[in-house]
Short mmCIF file of C-alpha atoms (C1' of nucleotides) in Angstrom, two decimals:
data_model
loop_
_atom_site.label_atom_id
_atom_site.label_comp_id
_atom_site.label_asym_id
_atom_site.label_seq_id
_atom_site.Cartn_x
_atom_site.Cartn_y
_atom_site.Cartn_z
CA UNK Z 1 -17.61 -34.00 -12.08
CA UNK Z 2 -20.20 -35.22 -9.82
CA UNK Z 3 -18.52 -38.13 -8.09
CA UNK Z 4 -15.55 -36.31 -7.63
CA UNK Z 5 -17.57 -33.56 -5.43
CA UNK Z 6 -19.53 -36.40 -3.42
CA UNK Z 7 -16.14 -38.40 -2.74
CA UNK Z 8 -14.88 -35.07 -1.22
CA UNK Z 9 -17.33 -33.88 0.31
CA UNK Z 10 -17.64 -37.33 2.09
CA UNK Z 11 -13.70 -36.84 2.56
CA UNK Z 12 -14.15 -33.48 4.41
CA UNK Z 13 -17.03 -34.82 6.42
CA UNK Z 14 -14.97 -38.10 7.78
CA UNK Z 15 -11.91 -36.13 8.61
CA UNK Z 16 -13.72 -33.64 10.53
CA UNK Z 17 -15.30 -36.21 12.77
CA UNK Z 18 -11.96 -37.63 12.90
CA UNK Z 19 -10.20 -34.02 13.70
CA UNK Z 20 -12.78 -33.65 16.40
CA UNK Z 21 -12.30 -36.78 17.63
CA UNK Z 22 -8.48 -37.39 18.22
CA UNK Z 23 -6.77 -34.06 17.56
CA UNK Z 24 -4.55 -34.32 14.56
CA UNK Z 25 -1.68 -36.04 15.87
CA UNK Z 26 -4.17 -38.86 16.82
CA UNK Z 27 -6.31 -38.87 13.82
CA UNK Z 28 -5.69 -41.91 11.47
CA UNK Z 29 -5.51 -41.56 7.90
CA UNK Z 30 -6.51 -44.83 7.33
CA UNK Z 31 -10.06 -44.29 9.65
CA UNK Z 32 -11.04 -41.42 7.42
CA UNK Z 33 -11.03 -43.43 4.48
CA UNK Z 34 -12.94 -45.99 5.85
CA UNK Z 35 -15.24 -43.45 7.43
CA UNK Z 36 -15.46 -41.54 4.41
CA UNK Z 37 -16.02 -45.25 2.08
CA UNK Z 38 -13.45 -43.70 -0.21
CA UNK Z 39 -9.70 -45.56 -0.93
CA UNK Z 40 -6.93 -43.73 0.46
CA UNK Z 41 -5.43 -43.00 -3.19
CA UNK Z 42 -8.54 -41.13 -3.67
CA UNK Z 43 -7.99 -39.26 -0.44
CA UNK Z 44 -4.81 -38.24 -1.02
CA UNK Z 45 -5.56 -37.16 -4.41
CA UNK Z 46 -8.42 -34.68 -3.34
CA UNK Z 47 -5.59 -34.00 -0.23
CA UNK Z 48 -2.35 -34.12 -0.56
CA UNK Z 49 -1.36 -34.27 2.90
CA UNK Z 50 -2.65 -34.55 6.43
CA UNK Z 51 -1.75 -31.37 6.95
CA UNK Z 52 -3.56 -29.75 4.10
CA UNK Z 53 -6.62 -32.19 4.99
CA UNK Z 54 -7.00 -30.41 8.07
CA UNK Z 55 -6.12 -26.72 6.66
CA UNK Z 56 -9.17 -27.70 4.39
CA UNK Z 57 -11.10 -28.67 7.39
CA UNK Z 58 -10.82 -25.91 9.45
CA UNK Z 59 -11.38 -22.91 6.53
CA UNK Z 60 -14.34 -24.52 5.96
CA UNK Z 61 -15.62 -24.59 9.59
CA UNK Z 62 -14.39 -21.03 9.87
CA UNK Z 63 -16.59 -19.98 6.79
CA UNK Z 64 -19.23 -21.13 8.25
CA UNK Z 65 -19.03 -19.41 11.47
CA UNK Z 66 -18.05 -16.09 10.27
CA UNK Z 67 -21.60 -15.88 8.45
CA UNK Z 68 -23.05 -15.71 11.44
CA UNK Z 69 -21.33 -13.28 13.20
CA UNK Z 70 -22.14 -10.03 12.34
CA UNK Z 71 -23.19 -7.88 15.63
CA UNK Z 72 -25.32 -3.94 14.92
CA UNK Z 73 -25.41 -1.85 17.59
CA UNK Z 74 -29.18 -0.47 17.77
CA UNK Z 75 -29.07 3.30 19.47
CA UNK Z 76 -32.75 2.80 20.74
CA UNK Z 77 -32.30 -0.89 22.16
CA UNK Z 78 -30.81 -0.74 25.43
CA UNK Z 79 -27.08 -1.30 26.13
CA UNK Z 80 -27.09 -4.13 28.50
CA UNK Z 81 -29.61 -6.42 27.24
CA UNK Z 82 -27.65 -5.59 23.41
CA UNK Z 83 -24.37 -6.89 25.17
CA UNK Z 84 -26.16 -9.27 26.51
CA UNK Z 85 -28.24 -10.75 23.78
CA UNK Z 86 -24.40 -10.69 22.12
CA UNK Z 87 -23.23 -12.67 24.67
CA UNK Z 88 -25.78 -15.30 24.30
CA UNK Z 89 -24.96 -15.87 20.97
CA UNK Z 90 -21.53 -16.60 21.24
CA UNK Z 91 -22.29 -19.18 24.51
CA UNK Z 92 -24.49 -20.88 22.35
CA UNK Z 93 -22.09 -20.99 19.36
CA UNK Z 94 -19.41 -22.51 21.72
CA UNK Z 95 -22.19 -24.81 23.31
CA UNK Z 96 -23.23 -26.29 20.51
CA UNK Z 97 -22.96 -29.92 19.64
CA UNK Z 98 -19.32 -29.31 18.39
CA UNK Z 99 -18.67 -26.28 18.70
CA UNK Z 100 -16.49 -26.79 22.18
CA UNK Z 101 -15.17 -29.99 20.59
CA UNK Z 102 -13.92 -27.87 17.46
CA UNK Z 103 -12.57 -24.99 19.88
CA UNK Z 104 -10.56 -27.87 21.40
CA UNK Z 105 -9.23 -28.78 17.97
CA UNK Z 106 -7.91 -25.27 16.60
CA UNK Z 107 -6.29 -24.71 20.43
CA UNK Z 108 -4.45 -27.83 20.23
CA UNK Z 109 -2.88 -26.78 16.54
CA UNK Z 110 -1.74 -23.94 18.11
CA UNK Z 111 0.90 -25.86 20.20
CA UNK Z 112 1.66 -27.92 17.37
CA UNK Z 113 1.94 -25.88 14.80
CA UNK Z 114 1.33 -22.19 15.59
CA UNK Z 115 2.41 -20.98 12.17
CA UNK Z 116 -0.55 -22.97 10.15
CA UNK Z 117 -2.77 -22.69 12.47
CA UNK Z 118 -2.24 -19.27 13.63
CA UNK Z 119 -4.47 -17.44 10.90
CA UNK Z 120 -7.77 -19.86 10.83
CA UNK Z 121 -7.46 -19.75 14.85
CA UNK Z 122 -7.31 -16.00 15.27
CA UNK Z 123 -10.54 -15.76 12.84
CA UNK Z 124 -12.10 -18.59 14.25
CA UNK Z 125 -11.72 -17.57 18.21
CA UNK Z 126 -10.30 -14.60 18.74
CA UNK Z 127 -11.29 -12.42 15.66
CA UNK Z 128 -12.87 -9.70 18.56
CA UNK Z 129 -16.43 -10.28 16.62
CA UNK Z 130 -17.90 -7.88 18.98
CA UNK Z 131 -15.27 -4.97 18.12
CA UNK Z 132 -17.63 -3.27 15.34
CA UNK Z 133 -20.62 -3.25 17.90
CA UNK Z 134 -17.98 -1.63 20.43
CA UNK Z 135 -17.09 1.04 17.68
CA UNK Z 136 -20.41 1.95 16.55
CA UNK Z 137 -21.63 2.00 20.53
CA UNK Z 138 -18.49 4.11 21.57
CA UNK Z 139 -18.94 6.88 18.36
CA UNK Z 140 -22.74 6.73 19.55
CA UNK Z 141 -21.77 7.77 23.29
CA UNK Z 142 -22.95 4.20 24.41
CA UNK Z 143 -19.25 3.03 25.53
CA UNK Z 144 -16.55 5.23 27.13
CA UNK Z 145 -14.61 6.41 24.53
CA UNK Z 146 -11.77 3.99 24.38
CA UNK Z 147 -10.16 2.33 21.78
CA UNK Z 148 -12.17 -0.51 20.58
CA UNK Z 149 -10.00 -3.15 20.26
CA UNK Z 150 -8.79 -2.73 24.26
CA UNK Z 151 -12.49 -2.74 24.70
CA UNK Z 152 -12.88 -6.15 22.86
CA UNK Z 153 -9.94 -7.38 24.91
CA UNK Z 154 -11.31 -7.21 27.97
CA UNK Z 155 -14.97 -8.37 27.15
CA UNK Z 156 -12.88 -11.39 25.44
CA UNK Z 157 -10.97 -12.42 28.37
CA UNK Z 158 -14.07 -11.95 30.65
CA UNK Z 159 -16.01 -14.14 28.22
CA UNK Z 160 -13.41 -16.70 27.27
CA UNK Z 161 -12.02 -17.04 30.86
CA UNK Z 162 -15.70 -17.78 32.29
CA UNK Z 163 -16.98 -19.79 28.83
CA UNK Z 164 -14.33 -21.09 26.47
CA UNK Z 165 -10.81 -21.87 29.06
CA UNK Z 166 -12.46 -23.63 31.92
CA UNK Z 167 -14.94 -25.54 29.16
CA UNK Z 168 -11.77 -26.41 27.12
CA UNK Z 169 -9.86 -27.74 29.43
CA UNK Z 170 -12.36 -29.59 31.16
CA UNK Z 171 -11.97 -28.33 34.78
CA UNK Z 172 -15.46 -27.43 34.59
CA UNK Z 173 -18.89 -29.05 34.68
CA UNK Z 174 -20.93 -28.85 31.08
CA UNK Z 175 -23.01 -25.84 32.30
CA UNK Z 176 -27.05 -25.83 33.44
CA UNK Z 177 -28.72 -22.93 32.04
CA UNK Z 178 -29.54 -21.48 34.86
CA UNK Z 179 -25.73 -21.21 35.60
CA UNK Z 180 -25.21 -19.76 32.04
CA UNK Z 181 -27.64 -17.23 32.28
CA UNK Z 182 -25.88 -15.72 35.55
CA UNK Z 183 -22.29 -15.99 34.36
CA UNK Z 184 -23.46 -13.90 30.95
CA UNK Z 185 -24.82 -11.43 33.52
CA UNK Z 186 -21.63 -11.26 35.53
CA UNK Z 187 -19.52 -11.03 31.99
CA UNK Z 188 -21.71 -7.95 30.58
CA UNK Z 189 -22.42 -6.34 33.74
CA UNK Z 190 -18.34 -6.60 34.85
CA UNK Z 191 -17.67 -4.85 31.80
CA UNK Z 192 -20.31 -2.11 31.49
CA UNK Z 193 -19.02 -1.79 35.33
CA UNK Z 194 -15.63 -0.29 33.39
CA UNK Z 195 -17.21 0.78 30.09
CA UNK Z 196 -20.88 1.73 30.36
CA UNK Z 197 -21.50 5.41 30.47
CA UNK Z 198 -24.19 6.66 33.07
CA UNK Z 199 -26.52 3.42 32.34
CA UNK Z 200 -26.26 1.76 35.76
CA UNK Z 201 -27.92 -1.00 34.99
CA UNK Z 202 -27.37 -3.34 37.57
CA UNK Y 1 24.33 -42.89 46.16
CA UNK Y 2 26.16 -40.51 44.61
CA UNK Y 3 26.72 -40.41 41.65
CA UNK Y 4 23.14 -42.08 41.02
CA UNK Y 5 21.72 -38.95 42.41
CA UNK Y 6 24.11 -36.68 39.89
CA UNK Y 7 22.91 -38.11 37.33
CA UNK Y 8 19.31 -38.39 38.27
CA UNK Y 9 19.52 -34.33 38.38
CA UNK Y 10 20.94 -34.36 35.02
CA UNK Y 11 18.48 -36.53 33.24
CA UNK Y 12 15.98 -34.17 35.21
CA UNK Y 13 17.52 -30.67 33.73
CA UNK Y 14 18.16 -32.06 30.55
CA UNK Y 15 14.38 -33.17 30.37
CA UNK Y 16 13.20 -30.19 31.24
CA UNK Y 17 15.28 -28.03 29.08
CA UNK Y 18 14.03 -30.06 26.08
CA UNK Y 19 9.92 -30.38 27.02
CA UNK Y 20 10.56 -26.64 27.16
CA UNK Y 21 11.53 -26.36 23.98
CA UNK Y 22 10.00 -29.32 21.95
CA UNK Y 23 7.10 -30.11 24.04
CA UNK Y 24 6.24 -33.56 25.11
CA UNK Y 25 6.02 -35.59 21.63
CA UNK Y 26 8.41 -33.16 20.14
CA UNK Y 27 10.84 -34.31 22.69
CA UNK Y 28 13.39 -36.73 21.74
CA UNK Y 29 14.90 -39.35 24.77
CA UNK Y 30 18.19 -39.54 22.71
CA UNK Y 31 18.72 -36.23 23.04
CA UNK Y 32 17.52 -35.82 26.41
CA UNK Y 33 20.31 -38.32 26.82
CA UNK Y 34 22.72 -36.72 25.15
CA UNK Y 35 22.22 -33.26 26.78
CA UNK Y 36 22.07 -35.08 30.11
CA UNK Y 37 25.82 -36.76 29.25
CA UNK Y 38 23.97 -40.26 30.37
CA UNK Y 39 23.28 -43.44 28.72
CA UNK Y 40 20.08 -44.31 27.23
CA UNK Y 41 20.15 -47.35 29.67
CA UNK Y 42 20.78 -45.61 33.05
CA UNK Y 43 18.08 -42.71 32.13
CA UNK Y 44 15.61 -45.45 31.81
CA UNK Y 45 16.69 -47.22 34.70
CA UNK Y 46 15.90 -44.05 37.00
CA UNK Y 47 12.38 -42.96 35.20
CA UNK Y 48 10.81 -45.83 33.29
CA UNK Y 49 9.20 -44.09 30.39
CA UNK Y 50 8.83 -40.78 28.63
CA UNK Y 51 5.58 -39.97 30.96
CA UNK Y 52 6.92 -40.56 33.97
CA UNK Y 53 9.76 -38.31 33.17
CA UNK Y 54 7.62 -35.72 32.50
CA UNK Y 55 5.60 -35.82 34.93
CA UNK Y 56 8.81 -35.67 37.78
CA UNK Y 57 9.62 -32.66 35.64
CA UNK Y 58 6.26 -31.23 36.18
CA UNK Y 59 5.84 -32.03 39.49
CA UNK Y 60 9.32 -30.89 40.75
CA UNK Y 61 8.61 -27.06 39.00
CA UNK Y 62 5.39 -27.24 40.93
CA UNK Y 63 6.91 -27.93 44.17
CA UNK Y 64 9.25 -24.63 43.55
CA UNK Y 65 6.53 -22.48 42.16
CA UNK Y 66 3.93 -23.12 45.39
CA UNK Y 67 6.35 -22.11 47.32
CA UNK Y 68 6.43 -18.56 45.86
CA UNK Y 69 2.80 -17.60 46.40
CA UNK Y 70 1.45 -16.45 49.65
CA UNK Y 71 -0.69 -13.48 49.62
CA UNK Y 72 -1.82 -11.39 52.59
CA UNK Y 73 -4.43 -8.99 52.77
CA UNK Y 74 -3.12 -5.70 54.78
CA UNK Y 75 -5.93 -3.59 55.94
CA UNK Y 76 -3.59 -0.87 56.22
CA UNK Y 77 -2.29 -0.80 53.24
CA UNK Y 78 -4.56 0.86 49.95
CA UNK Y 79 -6.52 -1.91 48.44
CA UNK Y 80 -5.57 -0.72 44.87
CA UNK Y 81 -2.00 -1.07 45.61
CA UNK Y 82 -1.93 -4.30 47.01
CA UNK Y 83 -3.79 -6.24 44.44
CA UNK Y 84 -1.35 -4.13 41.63
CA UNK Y 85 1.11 -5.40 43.52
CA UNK Y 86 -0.53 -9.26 43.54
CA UNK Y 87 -0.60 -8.86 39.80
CA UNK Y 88 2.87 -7.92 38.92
CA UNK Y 89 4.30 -10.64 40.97
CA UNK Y 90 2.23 -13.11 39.09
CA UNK Y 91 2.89 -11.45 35.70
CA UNK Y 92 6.61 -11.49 36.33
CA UNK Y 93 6.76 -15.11 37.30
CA UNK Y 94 4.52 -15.55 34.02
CA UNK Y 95 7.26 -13.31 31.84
CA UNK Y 96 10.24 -15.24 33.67
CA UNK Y 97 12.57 -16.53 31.63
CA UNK Y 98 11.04 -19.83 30.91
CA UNK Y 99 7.79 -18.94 33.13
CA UNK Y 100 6.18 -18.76 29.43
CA UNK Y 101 7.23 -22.19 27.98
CA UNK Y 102 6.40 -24.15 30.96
CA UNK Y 103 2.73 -22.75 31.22
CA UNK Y 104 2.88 -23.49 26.95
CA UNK Y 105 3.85 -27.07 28.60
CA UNK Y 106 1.66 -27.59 30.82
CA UNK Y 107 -1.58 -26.31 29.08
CA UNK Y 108 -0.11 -28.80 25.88
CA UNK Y 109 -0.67 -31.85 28.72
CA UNK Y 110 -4.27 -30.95 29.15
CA UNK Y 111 -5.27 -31.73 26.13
CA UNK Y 112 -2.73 -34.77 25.36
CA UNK Y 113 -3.50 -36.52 28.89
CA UNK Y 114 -6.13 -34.32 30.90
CA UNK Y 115 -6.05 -36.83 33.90
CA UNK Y 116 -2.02 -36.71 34.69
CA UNK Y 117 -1.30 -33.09 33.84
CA UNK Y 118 -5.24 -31.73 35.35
CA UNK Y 119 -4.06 -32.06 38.96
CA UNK Y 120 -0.32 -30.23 38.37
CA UNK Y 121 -2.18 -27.90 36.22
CA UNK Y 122 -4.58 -26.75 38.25
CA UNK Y 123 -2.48 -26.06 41.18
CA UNK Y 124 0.34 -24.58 38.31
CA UNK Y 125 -1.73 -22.34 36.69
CA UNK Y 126 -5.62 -22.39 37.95
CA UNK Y 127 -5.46 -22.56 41.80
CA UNK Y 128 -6.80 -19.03 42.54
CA UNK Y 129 -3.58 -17.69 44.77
CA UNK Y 130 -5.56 -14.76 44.59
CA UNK Y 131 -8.41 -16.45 46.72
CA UNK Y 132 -7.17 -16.27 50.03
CA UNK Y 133 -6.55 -12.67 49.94
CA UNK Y 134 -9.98 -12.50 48.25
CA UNK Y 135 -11.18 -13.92 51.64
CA UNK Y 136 -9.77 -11.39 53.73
CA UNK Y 137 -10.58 -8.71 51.56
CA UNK Y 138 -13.99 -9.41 51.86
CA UNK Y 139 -13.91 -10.40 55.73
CA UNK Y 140 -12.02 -6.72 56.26
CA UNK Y 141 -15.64 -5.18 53.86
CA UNK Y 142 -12.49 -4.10 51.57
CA UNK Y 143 -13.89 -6.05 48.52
CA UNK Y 144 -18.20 -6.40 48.32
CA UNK Y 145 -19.41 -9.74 49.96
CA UNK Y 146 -19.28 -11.96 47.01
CA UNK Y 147 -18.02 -15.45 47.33
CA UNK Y 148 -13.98 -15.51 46.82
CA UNK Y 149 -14.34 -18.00 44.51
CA UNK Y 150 -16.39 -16.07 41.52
CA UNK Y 151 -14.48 -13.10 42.26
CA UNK Y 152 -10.99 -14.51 41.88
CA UNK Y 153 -12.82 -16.33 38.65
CA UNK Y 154 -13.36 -12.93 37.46
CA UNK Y 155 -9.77 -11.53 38.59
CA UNK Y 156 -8.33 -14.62 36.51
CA UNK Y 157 -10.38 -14.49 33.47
CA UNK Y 158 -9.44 -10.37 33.09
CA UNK Y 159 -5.25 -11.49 33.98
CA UNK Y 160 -4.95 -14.40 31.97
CA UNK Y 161 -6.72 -13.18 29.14
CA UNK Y 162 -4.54 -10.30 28.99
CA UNK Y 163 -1.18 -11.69 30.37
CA UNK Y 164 -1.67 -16.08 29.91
CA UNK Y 165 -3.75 -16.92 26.66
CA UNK Y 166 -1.89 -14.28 24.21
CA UNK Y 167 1.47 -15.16 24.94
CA UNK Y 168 1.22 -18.48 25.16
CA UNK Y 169 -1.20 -18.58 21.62
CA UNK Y 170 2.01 -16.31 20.64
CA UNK Y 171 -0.88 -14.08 19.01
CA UNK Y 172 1.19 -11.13 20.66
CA UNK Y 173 4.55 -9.79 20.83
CA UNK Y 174 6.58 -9.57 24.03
CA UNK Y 175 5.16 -7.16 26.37
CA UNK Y 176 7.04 -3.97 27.19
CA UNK Y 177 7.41 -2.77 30.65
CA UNK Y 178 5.02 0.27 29.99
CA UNK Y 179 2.26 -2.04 27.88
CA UNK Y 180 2.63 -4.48 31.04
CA UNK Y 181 2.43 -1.72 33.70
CA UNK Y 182 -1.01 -0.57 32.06
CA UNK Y 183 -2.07 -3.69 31.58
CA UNK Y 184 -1.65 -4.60 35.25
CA UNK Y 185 -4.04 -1.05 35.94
CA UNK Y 186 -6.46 -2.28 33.48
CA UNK Y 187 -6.89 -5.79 35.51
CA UNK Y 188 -6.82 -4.19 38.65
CA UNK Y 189 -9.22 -1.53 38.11
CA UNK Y 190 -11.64 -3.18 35.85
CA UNK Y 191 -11.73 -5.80 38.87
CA UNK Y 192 -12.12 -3.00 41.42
CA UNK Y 193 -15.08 -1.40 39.89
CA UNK Y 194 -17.34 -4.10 40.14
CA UNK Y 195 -15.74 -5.74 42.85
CA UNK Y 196 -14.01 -2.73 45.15
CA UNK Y 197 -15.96 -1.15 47.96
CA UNK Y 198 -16.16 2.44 47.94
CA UNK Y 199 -12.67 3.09 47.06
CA UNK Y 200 -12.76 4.57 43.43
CA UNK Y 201 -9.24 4.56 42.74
CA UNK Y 202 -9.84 5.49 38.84
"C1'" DC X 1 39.40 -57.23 47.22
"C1'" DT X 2 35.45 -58.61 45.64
"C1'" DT X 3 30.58 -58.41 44.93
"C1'" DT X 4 26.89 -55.77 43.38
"C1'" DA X 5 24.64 -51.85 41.89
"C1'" DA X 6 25.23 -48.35 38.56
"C1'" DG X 7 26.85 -46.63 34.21
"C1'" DT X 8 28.34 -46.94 29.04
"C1'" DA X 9 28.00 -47.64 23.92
"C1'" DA X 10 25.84 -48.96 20.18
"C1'" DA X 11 23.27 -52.00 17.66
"C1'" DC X 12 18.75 -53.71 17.69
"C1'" DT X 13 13.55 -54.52 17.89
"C1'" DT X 14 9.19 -52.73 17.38
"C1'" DG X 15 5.12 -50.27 16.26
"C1'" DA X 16 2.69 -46.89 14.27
"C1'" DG X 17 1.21 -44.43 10.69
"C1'" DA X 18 1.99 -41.28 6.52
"C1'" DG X 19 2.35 -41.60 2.00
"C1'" DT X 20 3.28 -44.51 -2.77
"C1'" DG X 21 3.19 -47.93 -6.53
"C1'" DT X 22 0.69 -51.03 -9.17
"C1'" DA X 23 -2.71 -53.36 -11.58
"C1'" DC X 24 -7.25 -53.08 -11.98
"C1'" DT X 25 -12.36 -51.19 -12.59
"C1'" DT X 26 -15.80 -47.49 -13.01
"C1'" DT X 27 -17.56 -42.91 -14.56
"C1'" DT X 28 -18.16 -39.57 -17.61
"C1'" DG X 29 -17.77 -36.16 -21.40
"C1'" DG X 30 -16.90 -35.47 -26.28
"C1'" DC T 1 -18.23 -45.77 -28.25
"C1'" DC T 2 -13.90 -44.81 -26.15
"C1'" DA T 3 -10.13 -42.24 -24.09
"C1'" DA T 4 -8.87 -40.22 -19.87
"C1'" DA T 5 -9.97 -38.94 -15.50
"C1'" DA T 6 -11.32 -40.76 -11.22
"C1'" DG T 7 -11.81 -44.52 -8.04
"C1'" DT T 8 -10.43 -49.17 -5.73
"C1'" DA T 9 -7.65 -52.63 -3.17
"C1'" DC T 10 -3.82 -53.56 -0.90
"C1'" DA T 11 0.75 -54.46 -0.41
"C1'" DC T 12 4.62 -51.86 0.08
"C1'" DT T 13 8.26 -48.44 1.62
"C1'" DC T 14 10.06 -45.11 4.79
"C1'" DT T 15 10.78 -42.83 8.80
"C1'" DC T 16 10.89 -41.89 13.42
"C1'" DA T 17 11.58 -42.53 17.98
"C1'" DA T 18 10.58 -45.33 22.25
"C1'" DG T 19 12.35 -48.72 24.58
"C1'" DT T 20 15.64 -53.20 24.93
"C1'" DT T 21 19.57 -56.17 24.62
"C1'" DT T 22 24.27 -57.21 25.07
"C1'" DA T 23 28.81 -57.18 26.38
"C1'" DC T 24 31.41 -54.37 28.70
"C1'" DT T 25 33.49 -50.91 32.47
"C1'" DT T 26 33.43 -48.21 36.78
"C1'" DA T 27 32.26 -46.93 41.65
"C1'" DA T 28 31.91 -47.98 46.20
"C1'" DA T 29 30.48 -50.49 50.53
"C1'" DG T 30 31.21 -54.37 53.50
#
DNA sequence: CTTTAAGTAAACTTGAGAGTGTACTTTTGG
DNA sequence: CCAAAAGTACACTCTCAAGTTTACTTAAAG
């Protein structure tokens, strides 16, 4: 069954671009064949509908991120530069070629079709990856002992209202990484401002 | 003129009854017709396509909102109070009856036509009210000297990621009045400790 | 009272794009 | 080798909704 796998593969590869593209409402059934060299009967064998084309699409890209999220907390590294190291990571994840382009993507389902798109997006964006950190730094006396998930919250909204929102909807500049470097300052510091204990760190 | 202008209004609540609830490309011109108790012909003879309609919709709820937002800085008054008091006006216009679907509306139109809804938008749901009381705040040594601008970024980041972005992804339930009256704390005070002078208010 | 701008009803055109049917060729596993 | 599973080409159907045409009626200003 090696063809089969290649064909889609190639498929999944095509509609991607396409997703990334044009949204799904714009994407083009047609294009991804062509893009993917494959007929569309042999699409929509493989897929049996645009809808579950893109389902497919999006667990996949989900998979992959969620293998590389997977935050310690380390009781002898400091707090801040932890958080901030953290922070970092996710930037870059969101920075990267199309990772911004993808974010657009799953936001956009959500209007369309919050139901479907609900479970991938939540996993994909705003599955708190940095609550376990927050629960082994608060049982370690790190955090203030709050409930982890309000923690999260906030530490979300400060880093997707400074990094994901203004990127998405494109009322920002790409950002220099000078500028990146301060704002992740700004996002840990603001929080351990609320949620540190004792380490002034500023 | 009318009758002309009767009907104009019509077409205009009818439209914006049904973008509310379908969205733009969910939205259906015969029913906006029908609703509206107009023929297809005269609707198209006052706006001359789906788009424009919309946008007169848009532009006509951002006329009323403006309107509504006008914040003063009182040196007399505690700080603490008057920015909780900031906050619940602009949660409860958020919470308003259709407060909710219109910002789902509007955010839709970034990513559909960023150009024609970025302007509306912006003012709608991204002009900082909060930065002219920032200003005065900081002027009166009430708030540390920061520039308004990155600390009403902050403010908005911390309210619309509790209040905006899960609402309108519909990842949470409807708020209750305690939930939102801790919430509004939470913004506040997490603002106020990196941003307050002297006052800790905790 | 009549002209003209506005409104009505309903059938129609149009375009786009998802998904299917059909007749054919290629791959592949037993 | 040879069935059957998979792929190809492409013309086709179906649907949906935006916008138009047509033949007509109504409102109102000079």
């Amino acid at each position: 069954m090696n063809r089969s796998e290649q064909k889609r593969q190639s498929i999944l590869n095509a509609a991607k671009q396409e997703f990334i593209e044009n949204g799904f409402a714009g994407s083009n059934m047609n294009t991804v064949c062509d893009k993917a060299e494959v007929s569309k009967r042999t699409l929509y064998r493989h897929f049996e509908s645009k809808e579950l084309l893109f389902e497919a699409v999006l667990t996949i890209e989900q998979q992959q991120l969620e293998a590389l999220r997977d935050y310690r907390f380390e009781p002898k590294v400091d707090l801040r530069q932890q958080l901030i190291s953290i922070t970092q990571q996710e930037a870059q994840r969101l920075l990267a070629p199309h990772g911004m382009a993808l974010a657009r993507m799953v936001v956009m389902e959500f209007f369309r079709q919050p139901q479907m798109a609900k479970a991938l997006s939540e996993r994909l964006y705003h599955t708190h990856a940095v609550t376990p950190w927050l629960q082994q730094a608060i049982a370690a006396g790190a955090i203030k002992s709050v409930d982890a998930n309000d923690a999260a919250e906030i530490y979300m909204a400060l880093f997707n209202g400074l990094f994901l929102w203004p990127q998405i909807l494109q009322l920002a500049q790409p950002m220099a990484a000078t500028e990146l470097g301060s704002k992740i300052e700004v996002v840990v510091d603001t929080f351990l401002n609320s949620y540190g204990n004792c380490e002034s760190t500023q």
